[in-house]
Coordinates of C-alpha atoms in Angstrom, one line a residue:
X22 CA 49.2 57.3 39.9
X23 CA 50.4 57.6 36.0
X24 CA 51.1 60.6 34.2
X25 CA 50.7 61.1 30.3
X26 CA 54.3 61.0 29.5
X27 CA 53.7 63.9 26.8
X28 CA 51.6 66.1 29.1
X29 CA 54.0 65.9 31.9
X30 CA 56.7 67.6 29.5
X31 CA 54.3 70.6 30.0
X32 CA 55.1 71.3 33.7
X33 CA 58.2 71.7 33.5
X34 CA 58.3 74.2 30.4
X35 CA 56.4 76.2 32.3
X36 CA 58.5 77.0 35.0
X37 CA 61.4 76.9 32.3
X38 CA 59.5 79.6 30.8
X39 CA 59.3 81.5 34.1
X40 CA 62.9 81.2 34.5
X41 CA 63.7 82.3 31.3
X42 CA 61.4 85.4 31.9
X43 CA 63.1 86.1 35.1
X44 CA 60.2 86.0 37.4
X45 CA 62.4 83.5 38.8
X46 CA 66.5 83.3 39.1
X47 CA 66.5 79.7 39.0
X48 CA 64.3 76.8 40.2
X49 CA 64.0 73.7 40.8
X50 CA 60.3 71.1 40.1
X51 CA 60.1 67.5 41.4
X52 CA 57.1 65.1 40.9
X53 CA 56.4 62.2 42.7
X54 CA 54.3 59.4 43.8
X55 CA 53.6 56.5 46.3
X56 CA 56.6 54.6 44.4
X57 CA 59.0 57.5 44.6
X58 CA 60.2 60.2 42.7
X59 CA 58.6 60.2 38.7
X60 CA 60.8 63.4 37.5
X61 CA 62.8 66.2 38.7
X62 CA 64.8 69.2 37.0
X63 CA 66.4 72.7 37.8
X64 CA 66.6 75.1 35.2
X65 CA 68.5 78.5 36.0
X66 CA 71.7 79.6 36.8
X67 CA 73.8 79.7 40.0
X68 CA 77.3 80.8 40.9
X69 CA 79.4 78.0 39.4
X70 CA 77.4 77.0 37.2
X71 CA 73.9 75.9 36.2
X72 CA 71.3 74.9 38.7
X73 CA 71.1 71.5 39.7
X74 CA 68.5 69.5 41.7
X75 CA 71.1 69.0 44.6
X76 CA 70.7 72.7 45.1
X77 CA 69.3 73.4 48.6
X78 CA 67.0 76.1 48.3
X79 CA 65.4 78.9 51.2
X80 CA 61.8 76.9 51.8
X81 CA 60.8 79.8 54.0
X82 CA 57.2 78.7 55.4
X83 CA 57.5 75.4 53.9
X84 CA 58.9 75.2 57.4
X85 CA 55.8 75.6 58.9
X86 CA 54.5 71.9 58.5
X87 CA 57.5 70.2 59.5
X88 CA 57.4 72.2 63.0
X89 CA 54.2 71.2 62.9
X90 CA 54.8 67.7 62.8
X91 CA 57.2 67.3 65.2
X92 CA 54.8 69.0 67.8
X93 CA 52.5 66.2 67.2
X94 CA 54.7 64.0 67.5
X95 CA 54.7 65.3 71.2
X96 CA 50.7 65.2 71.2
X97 CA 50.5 61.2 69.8
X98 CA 53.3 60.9 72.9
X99 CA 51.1 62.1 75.6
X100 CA 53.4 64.9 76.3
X101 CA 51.8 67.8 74.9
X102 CA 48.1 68.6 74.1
X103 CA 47.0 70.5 71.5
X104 CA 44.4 72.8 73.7
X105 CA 46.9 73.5 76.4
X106 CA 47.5 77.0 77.5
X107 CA 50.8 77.5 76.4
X108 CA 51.5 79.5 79.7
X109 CA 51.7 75.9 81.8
X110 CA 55.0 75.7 79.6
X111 CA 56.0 78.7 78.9
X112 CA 55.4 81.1 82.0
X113 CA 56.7 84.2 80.2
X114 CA 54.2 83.9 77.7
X115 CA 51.3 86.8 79.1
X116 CA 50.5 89.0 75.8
X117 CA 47.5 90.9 77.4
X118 CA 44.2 90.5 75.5
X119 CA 43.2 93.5 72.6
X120 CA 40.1 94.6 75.0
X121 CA 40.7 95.7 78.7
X122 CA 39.5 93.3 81.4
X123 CA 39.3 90.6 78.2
X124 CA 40.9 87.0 77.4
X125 CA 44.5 87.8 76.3
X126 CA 47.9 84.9 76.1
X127 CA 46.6 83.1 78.7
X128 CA 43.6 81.2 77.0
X129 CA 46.2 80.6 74.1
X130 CA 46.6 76.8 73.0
X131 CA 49.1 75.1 70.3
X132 CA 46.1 74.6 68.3
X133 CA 45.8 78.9 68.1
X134 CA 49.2 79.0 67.0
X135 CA 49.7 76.1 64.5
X136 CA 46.1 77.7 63.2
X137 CA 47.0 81.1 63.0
X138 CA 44.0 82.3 65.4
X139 CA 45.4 82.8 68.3
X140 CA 46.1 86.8 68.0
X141 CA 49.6 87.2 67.3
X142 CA 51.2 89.0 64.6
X143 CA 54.1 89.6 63.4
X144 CA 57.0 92.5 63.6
X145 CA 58.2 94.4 60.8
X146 CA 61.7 92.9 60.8
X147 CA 63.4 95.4 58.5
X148 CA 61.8 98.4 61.0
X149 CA 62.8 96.3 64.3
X150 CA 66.9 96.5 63.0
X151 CA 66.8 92.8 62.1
X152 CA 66.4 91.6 66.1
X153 CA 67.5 88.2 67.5
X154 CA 65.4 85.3 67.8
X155 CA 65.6 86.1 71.6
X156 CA 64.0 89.4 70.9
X157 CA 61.7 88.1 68.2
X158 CA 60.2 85.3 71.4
X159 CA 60.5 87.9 74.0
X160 CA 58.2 90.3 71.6
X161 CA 55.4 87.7 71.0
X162 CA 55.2 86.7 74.6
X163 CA 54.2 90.4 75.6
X164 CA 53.2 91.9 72.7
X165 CA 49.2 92.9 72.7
X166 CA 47.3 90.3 70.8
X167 CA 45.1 91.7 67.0
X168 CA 42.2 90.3 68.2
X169 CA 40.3 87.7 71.1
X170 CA 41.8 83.8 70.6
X171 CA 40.0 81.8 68.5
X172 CA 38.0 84.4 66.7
X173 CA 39.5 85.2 63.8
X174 CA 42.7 84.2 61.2
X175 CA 45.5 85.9 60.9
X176 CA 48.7 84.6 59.2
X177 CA 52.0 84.8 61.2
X178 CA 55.5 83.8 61.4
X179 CA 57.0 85.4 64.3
X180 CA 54.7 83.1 66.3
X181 CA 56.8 80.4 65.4
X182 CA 59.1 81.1 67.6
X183 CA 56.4 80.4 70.7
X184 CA 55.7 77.3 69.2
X185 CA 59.5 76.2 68.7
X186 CA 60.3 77.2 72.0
X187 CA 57.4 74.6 73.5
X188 CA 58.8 72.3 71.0
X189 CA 62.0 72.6 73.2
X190 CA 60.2 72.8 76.5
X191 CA 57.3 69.8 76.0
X192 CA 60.3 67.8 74.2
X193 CA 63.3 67.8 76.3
X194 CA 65.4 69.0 73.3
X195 CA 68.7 71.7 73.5
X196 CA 67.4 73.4 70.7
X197 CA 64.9 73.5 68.0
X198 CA 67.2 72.3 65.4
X199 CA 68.2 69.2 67.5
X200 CA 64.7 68.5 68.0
X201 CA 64.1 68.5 64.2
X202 CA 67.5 66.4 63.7
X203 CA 66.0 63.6 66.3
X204 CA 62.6 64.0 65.3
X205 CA 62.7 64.6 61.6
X206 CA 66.0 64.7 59.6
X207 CA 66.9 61.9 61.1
X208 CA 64.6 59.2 60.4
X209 CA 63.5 60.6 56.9
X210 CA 67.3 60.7 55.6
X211 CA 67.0 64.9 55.4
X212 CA 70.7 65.4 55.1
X213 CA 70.7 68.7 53.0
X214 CA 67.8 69.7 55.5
X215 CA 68.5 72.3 58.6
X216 CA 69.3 76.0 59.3
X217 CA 72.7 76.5 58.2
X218 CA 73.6 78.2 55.1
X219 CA 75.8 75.8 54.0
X220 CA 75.8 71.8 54.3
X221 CA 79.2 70.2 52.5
X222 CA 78.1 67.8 49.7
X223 CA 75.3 70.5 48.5
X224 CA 75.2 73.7 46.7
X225 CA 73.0 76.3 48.3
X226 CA 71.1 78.9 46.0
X227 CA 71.4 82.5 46.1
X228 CA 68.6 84.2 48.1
X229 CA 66.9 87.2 46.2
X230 CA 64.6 90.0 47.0
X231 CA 61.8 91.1 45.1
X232 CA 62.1 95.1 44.9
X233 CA 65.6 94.8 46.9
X234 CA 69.2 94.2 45.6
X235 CA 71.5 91.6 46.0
X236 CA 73.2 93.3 48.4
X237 CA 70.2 94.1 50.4
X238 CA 69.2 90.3 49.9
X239 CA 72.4 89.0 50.8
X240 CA 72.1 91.4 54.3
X241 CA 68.6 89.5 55.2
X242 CA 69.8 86.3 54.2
X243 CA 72.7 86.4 56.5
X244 CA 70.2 87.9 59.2
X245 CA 67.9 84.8 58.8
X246 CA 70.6 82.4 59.4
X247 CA 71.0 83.8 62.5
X248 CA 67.8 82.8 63.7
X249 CA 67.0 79.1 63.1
X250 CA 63.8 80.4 62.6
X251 CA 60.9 78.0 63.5
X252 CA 58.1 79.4 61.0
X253 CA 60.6 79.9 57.7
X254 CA 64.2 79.2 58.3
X255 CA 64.9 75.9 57.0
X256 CA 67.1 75.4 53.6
X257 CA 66.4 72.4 51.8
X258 CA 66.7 70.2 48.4
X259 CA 64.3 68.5 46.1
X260 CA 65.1 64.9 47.4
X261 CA 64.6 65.5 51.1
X262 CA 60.8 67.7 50.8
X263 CA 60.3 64.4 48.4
X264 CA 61.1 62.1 51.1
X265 CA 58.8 64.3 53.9
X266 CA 56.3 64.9 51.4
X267 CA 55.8 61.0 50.7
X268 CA 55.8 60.2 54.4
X269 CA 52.9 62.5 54.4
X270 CA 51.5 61.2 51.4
X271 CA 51.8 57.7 53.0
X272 CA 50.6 58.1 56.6
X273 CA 53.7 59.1 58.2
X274 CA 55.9 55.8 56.9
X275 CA 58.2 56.1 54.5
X276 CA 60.6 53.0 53.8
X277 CA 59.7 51.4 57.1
X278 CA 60.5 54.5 59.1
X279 CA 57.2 56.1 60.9
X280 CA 57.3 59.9 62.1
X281 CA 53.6 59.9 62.6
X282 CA 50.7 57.8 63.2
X283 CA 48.0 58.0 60.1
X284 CA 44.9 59.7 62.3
X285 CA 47.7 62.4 62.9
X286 CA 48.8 62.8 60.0
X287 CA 44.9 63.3 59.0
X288 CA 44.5 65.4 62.4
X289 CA 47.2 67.7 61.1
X290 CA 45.6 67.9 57.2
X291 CA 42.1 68.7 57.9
X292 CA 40.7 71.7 57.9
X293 CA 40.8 73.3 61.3
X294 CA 39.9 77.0 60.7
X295 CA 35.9 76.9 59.4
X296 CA 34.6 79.2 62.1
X297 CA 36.7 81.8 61.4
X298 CA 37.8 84.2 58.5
X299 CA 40.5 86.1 57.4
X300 CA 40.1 90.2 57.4
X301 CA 39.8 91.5 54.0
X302 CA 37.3 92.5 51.5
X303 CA 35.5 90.7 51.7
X304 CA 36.7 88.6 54.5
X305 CA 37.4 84.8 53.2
X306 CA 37.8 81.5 54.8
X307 CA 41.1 80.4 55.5
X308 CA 40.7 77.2 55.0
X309 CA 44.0 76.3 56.8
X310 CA 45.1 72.9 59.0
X311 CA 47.7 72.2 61.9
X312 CA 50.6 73.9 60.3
X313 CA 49.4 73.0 56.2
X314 CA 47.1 75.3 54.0
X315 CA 44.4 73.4 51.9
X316 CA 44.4 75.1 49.0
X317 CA 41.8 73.2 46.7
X318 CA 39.2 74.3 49.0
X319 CA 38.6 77.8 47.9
X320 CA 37.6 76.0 44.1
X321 CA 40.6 77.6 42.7
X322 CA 42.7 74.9 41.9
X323 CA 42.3 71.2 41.1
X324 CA 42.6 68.4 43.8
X325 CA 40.9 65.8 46.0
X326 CA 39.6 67.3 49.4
X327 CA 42.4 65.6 51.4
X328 CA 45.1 67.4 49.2
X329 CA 47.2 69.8 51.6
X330 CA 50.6 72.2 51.2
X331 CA 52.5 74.8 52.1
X332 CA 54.0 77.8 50.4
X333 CA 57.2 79.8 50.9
X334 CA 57.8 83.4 50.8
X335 CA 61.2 82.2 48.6
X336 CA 58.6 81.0 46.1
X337 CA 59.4 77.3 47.1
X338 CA 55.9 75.0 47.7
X339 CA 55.2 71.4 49.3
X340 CA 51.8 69.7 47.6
X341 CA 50.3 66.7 48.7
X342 CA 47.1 65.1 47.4
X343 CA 46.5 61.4 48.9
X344 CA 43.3 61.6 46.5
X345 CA 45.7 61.5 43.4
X346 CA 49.0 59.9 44.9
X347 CA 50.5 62.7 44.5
X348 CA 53.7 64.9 45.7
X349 CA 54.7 68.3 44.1
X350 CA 58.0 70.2 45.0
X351 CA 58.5 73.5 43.9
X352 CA 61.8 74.9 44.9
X353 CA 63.0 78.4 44.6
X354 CA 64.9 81.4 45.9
X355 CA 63.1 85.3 45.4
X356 CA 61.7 86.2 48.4
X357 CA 58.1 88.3 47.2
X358 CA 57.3 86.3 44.0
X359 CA 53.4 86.5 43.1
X360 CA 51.5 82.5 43.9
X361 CA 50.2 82.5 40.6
X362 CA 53.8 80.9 39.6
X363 CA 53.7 77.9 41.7
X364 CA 49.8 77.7 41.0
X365 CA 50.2 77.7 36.7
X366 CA 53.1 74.8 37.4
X367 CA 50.6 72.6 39.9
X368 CA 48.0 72.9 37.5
X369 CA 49.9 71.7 34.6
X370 CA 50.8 68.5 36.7
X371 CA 47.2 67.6 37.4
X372 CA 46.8 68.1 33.7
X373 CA 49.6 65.5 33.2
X374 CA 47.8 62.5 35.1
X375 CA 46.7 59.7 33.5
X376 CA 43.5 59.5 34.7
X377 CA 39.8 58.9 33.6

């Protein structure tokens, strides 16, 4: 992978320029490779001064994959399988089916959950009074399901928390955040990486809130690190989504260390969800894996067919393309902020490469 040195200044004054708009408070791009990191900067301010690419930033979904990955660890262990009813582990779990007399939680798998088909949607939190994590699980686990498992997509966080909570059971771990420590952190050298606000040796961004004040924002940030949220509660910096996104990118090794077999990591990256769409008008395909979107795949944006990510609510993204060696971290802190951001940067890497 080589980029056109002058082409890859263009990148970066893009999301300069959406900083400078302020459609973002501060942000943070890093591009990368096979090799290692190729260039990273932070443009913004912070309290204290100006952003820096040390900041650890809300990744919000981004979360998403790295769950995802430490369940299949479990799966490539023999101790979890993917089309399990999720009842044999977690008893509790009986959300009653959306048509009388029909399938409800207990046909639901991991594979329905890290697919988003399995029926289960999420609360409005604001509405709710900003409830525990223990109410959040409690809620999914009895809550009716949208629609039969399996037959259609419907994105979800809350569900998370099913699927952390089997993390815990399958795994043998005290807590989500120790399983991702063990399982994750650890090995990949993550140490800005977890669920607390605050990590010493790392500045954390300010969270904001599209349509809400900084008051408001700082209420549901405080809220969400409460939660160790499962589906969108990890903080993180541009050097340690580098290092996960490059054990991706690589098979699942990364300087020796191996989190995940290859035909898992490819398990996780391929598209699982073309039998189903997603409700709208008119419906569309989902094009979704275990826990990472596929984005190319919709003809929207450029990319190889293996290429796979993840997107935050914060605005912060995770792009891998093994077709084009290729890791993209986006890093950023407004909760509500429009895709088309993140997409005009990625774009303007792929028109940086140095290829025929």
């Amino acid at each position: 992978m080589d980029f056109d040195a002058t082409r890859l200044e263009r990148p970066f004054a893009v999301l300069a320029g959406q900083v400078a708009r302020g459609e973002l408070p501060s942000a943070v791009l890093a591009v990368a490779g096979p090799g290692g990191l190729v260039r990273a900067e932070a443009f913004g301010p912070e309290p204290g001064g100006p952003a820096t690419t040390a900041h650890r930033y809300r990744i919000a979904s981004v979360t998403k994959p790295i769950l995802a990955t430490a369940l299949l660890q479990l799966v490539e262990e023999g101790r979890l399988s993917l089309d399990e009813p999720v009842r044999t582990r977690i008893p509790e779990f009986s959300p009653p089916g959306p048509l009388a007399g029909g399938p409800g939680g207990e046909i639901v798998t991991a594979w329905h959950l890290l697919t988003h088909t399995a029926g289960l949607v999420d609360l409005d939190w604001v509405a709710s009074g900003l409830p525990s994590a223990a109410a959040i699980l409690a809620t999914q686990c009895s809550t009716p399901l949208a629609f039969v498992p399996g037959t259609a997509y419907q994105y979800a966080s809350d569900s998370f928390f099913v699927l952390g909570e089997l993390l815990v059971r399958a795994g043998g771990h005290a807590s989500v955040r120790a399983a991702l420590a063990e399982r994750i952190f650890g090995p990949l050298g993550m140490t800005a990486t977890g669920f607390d606000p605050v990590v010493p040796g790392h500045p954390s961004a300010v969270s904001h809130v599209v349509g809400r004040s900084d008051a408001e924002a700082a209420i549901f940030d405080a809220w969400m690190s409460t939660l160790d949220q499962p589906g969108g509660g990890l903080s993180s910096s541009a050097a340690d989504l580098v290092a996960f996104g490059r054990a991706m990118l690589l098979g699942g090794r990364l300087d020796g260390v191996r989190i995940l077999g290859r035909p898992f990591v490819e398990l996780m990256t391929r598209e699982q969800t073309g039998r189903v769409l997603e409700a709208g008008d008119p419906p569309r395909p989902p094009t979704y894996g275990l826990g990472w979107a596929k984005s190319t795949l919709d003809g929207s944006m450029p990319g190889s067919p293996g290429q796979f990510d993840h997107m935050g609510a914060s605005g912060s993204r995770l792009w891998v393309d093994p077709g084009f060696g290729l890791v993209i971290v986006l890093l950023a802190d407004r909760w509500g902020v429009d895709k088309r951001l993140s997409n005009e940067v990625i774009a303007a890497v792929y028109g940086a490469l140095a290829v025929a």
